[in-house]
PDB file of C-alpha atoms in Angstrom:
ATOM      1  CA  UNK A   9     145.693 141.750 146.857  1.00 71.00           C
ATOM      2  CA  UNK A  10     148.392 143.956 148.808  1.00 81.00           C
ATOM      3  CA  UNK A  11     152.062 143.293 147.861  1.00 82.00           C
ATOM      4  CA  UNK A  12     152.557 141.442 151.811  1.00 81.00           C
ATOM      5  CA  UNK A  13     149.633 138.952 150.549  1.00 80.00           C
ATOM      6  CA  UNK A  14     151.816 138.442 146.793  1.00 82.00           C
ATOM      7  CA  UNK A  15     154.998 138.269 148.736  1.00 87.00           C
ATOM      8  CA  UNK A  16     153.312 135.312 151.286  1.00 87.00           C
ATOM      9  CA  UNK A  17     152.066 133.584 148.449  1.00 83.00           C
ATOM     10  CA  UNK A  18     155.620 134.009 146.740  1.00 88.00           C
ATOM     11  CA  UNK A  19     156.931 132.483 149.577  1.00 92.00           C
ATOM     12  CA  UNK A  20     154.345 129.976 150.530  1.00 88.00           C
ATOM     13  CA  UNK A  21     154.922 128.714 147.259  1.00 85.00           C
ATOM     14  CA  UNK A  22     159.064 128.497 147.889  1.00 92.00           C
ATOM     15  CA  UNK A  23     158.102 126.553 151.112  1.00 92.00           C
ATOM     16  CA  UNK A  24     155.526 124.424 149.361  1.00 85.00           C
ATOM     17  CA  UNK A  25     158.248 123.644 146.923  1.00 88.00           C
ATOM     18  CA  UNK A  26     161.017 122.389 149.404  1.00 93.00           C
ATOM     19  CA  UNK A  27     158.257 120.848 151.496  1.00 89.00           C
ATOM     20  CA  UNK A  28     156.963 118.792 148.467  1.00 85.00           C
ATOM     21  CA  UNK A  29     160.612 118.053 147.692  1.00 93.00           C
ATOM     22  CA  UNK A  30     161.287 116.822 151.178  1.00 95.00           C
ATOM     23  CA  UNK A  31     157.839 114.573 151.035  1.00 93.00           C
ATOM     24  CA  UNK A  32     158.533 113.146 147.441  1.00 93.00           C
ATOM     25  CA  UNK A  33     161.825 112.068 148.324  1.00 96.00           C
ATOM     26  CA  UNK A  34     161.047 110.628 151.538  1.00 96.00           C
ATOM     27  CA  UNK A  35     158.014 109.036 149.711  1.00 95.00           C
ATOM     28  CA  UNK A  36     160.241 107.369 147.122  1.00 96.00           C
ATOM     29  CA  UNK A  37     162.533 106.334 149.986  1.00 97.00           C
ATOM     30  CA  UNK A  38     159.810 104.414 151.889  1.00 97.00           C
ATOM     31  CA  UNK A  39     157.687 103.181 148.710  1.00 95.00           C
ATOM     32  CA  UNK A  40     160.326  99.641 147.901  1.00 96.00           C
ATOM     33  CA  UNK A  41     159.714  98.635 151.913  1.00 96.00           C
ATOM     34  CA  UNK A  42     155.577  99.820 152.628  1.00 97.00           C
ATOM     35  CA  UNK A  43     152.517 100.339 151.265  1.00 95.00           C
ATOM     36  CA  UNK A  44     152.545 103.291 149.037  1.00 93.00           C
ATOM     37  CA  UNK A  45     149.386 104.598 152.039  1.00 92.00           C
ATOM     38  CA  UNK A  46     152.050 103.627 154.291  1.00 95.00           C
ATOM     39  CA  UNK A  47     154.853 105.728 152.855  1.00 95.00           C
ATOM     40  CA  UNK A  48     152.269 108.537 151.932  1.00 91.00           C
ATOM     41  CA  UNK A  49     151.688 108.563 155.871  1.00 92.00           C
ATOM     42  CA  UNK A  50     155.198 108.667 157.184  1.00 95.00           C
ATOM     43  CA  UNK A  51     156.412 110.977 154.167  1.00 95.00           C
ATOM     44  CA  UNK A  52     153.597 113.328 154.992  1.00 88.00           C
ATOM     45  CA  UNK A  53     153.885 113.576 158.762  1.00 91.00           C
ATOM     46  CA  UNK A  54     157.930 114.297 158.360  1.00 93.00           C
ATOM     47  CA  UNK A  55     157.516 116.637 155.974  1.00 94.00           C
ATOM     48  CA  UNK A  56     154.794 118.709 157.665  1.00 90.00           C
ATOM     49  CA  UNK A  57     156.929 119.458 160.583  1.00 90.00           C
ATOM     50  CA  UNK A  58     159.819 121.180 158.374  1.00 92.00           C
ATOM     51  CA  UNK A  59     157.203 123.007 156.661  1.00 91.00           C
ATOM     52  CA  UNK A  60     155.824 124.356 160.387  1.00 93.00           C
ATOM     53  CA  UNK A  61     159.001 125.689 160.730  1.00 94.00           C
ATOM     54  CA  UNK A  62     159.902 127.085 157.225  1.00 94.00           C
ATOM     55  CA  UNK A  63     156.338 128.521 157.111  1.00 92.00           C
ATOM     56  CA  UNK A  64     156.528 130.429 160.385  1.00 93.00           C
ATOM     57  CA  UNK A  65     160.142 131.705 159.745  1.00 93.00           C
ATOM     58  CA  UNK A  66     160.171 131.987 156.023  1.00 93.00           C
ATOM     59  CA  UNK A  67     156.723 132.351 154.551  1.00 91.00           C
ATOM     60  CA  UNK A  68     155.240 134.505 157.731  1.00 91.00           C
ATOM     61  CA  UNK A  69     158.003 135.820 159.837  1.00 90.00           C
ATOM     62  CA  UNK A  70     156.118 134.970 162.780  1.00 91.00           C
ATOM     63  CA  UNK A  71     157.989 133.219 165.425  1.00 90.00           C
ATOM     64  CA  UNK A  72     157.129 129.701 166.178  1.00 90.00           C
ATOM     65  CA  UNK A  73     154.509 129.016 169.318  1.00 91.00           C
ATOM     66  CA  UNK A  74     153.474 125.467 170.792  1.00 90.00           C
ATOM     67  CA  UNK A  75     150.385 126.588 169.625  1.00 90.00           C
ATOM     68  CA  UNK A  76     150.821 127.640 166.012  1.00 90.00           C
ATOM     69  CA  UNK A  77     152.909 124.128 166.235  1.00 89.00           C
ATOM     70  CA  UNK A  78     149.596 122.247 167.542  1.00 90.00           C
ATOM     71  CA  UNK A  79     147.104 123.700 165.419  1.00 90.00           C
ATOM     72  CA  UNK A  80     149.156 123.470 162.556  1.00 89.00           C
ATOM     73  CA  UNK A  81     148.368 120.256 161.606  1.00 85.00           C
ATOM     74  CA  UNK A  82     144.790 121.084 161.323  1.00 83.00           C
ATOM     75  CA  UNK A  83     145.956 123.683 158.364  1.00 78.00           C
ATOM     76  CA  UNK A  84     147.281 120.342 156.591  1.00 76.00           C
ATOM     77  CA  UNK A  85     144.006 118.488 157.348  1.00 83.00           C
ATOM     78  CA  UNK A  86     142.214 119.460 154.500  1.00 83.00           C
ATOM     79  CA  UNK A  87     145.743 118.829 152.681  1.00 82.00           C
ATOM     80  CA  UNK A  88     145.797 115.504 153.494  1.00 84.00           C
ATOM     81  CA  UNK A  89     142.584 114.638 152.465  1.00 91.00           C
ATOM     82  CA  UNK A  90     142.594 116.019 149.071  1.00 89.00           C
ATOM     83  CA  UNK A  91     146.606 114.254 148.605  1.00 90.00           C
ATOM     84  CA  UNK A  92     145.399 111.343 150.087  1.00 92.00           C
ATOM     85  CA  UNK A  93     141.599 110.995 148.292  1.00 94.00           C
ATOM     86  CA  UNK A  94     143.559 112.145 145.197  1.00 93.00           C
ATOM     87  CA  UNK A  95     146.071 109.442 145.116  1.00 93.00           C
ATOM     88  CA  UNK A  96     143.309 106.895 145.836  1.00 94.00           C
ATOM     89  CA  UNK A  97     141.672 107.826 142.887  1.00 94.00           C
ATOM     90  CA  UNK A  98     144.607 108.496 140.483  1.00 95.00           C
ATOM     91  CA  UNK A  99     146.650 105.019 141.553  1.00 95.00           C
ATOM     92  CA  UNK A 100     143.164 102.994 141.844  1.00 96.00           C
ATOM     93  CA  UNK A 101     140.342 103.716 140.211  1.00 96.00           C
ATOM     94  CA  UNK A 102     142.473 105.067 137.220  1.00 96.00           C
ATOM     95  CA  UNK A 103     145.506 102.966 137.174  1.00 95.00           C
ATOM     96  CA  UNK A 104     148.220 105.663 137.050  1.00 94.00           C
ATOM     97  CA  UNK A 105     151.660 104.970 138.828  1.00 93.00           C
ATOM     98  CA  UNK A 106     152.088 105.828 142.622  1.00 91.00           C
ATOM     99  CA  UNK A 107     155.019 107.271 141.564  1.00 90.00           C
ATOM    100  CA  UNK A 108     153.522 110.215 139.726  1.00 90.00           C
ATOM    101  CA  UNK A 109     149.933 110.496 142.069  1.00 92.00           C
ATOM    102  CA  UNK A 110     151.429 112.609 145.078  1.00 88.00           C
ATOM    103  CA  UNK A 111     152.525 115.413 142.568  1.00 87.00           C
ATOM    104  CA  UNK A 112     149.647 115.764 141.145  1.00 90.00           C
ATOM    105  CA  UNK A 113     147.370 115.122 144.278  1.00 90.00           C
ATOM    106  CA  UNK A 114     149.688 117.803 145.761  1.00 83.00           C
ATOM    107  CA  UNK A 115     149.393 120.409 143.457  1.00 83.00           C
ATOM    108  CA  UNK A 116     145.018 120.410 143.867  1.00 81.00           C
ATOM    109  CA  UNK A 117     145.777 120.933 147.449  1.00 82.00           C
ATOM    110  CA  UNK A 118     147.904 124.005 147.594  1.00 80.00           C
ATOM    111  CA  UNK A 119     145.252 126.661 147.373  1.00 80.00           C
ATOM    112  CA  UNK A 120     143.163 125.487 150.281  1.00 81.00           C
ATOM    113  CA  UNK A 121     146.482 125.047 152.345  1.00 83.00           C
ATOM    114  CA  UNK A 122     147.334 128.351 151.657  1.00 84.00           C
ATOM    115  CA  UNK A 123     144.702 130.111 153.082  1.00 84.00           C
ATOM    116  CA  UNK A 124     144.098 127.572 155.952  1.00 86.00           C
ATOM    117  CA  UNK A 125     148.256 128.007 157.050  1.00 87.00           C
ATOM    118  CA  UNK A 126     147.747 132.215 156.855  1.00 87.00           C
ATOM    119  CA  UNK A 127     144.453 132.041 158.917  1.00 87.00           C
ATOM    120  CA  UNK A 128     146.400 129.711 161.434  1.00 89.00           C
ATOM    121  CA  UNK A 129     150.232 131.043 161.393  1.00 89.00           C
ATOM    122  CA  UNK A 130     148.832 135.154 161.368  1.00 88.00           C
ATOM    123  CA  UNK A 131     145.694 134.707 164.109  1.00 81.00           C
ATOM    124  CA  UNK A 132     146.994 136.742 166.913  1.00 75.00           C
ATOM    125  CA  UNK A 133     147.628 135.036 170.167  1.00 67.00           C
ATOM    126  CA  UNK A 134     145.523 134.621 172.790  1.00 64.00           C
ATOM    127  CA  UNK A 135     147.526 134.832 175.637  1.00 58.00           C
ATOM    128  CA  UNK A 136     149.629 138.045 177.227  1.00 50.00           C
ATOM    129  CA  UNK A 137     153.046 136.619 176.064  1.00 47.00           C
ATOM    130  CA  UNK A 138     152.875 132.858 174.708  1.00 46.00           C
ATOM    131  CA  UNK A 139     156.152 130.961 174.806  1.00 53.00           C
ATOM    132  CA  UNK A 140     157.736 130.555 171.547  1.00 54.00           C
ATOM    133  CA  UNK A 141     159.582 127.602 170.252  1.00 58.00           C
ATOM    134  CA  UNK A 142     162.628 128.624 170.681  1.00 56.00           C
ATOM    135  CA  UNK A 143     162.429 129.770 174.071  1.00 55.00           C
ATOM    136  CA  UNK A 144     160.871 126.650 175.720  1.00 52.00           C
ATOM    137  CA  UNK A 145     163.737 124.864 174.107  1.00 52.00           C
ATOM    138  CA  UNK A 146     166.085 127.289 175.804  1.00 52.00           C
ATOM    139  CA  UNK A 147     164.839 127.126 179.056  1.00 51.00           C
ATOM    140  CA  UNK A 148     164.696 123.276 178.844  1.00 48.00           C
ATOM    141  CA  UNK A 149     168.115 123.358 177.783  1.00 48.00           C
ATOM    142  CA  UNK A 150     169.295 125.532 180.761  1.00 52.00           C
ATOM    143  CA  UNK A 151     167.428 123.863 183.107  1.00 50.00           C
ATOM    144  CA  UNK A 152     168.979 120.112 182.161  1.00 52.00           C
TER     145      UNK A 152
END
């Protein structure tokens, strides 16, 4: 492993951190008024778009693309499955609280996000000179 690959993991796991953090809390938030699926759902889709952001800036230094933004979800595909397959089986078959199931269904997901967010956030792009984030909300913004 190269010291760029332990520094991306270093940081992946900083991001992964604040991203959980983000998810738990809005998870608890949502749990007294929905389904705990429900507020898995909702806390999960908020979360993921901070951690598109923090992962491109932070974990990659890569700038932020519409399409690093709409494949990016597909990196937390396999995430989701394993969080929410986990929690089915932790909260239902074996009766532990859904307060305590997303942290552990979280933490057997990190490895395959890892490598699924590099291959995504690190593929070279396709076109000549792809708009960025930030620059398509520029030019919206000037042109308003």
């Amino acid at each position: 492993m190269t010291r760029g690959t332990a520094a991306q993991i270093v940081r992946f796991a900083l991001v992964g951190a604040v991203n959980t953090g983000t998810y738990y809390g809005l998870y608890l938030l949502f749990l007294p008024r929905v389904p705990y699926v429900v507020a898995h759902v909702t806390a999960f889709l908020l979360a993921m778009v901070g951690s598109f952001f923090l992962t491109s800036y932070f974990t990659y230094r890569t700038r932020p693309t519409w399409r690093k933004f709409l494949l990016f979800p597909l990196t937390n595909a396999a995430n989701f499955v394993i969080t929410t397959t986990g929690m089915y089986v932790l909260v239902d078959l074996l009766g532990l609280s859904s307060t305590w199931a997303p942290l552990i269904a979280a933490a057997a997901a990190i490895p395959v996000t890892f490598v699924l967010s590099r291959t995504i956030m690190l593929r070279p792009e396709t076109r000549a000179a792809p708009e960025s984030l930030d620059e398509s909300v520029a030019h919206t913004t000037e042109t308003a």
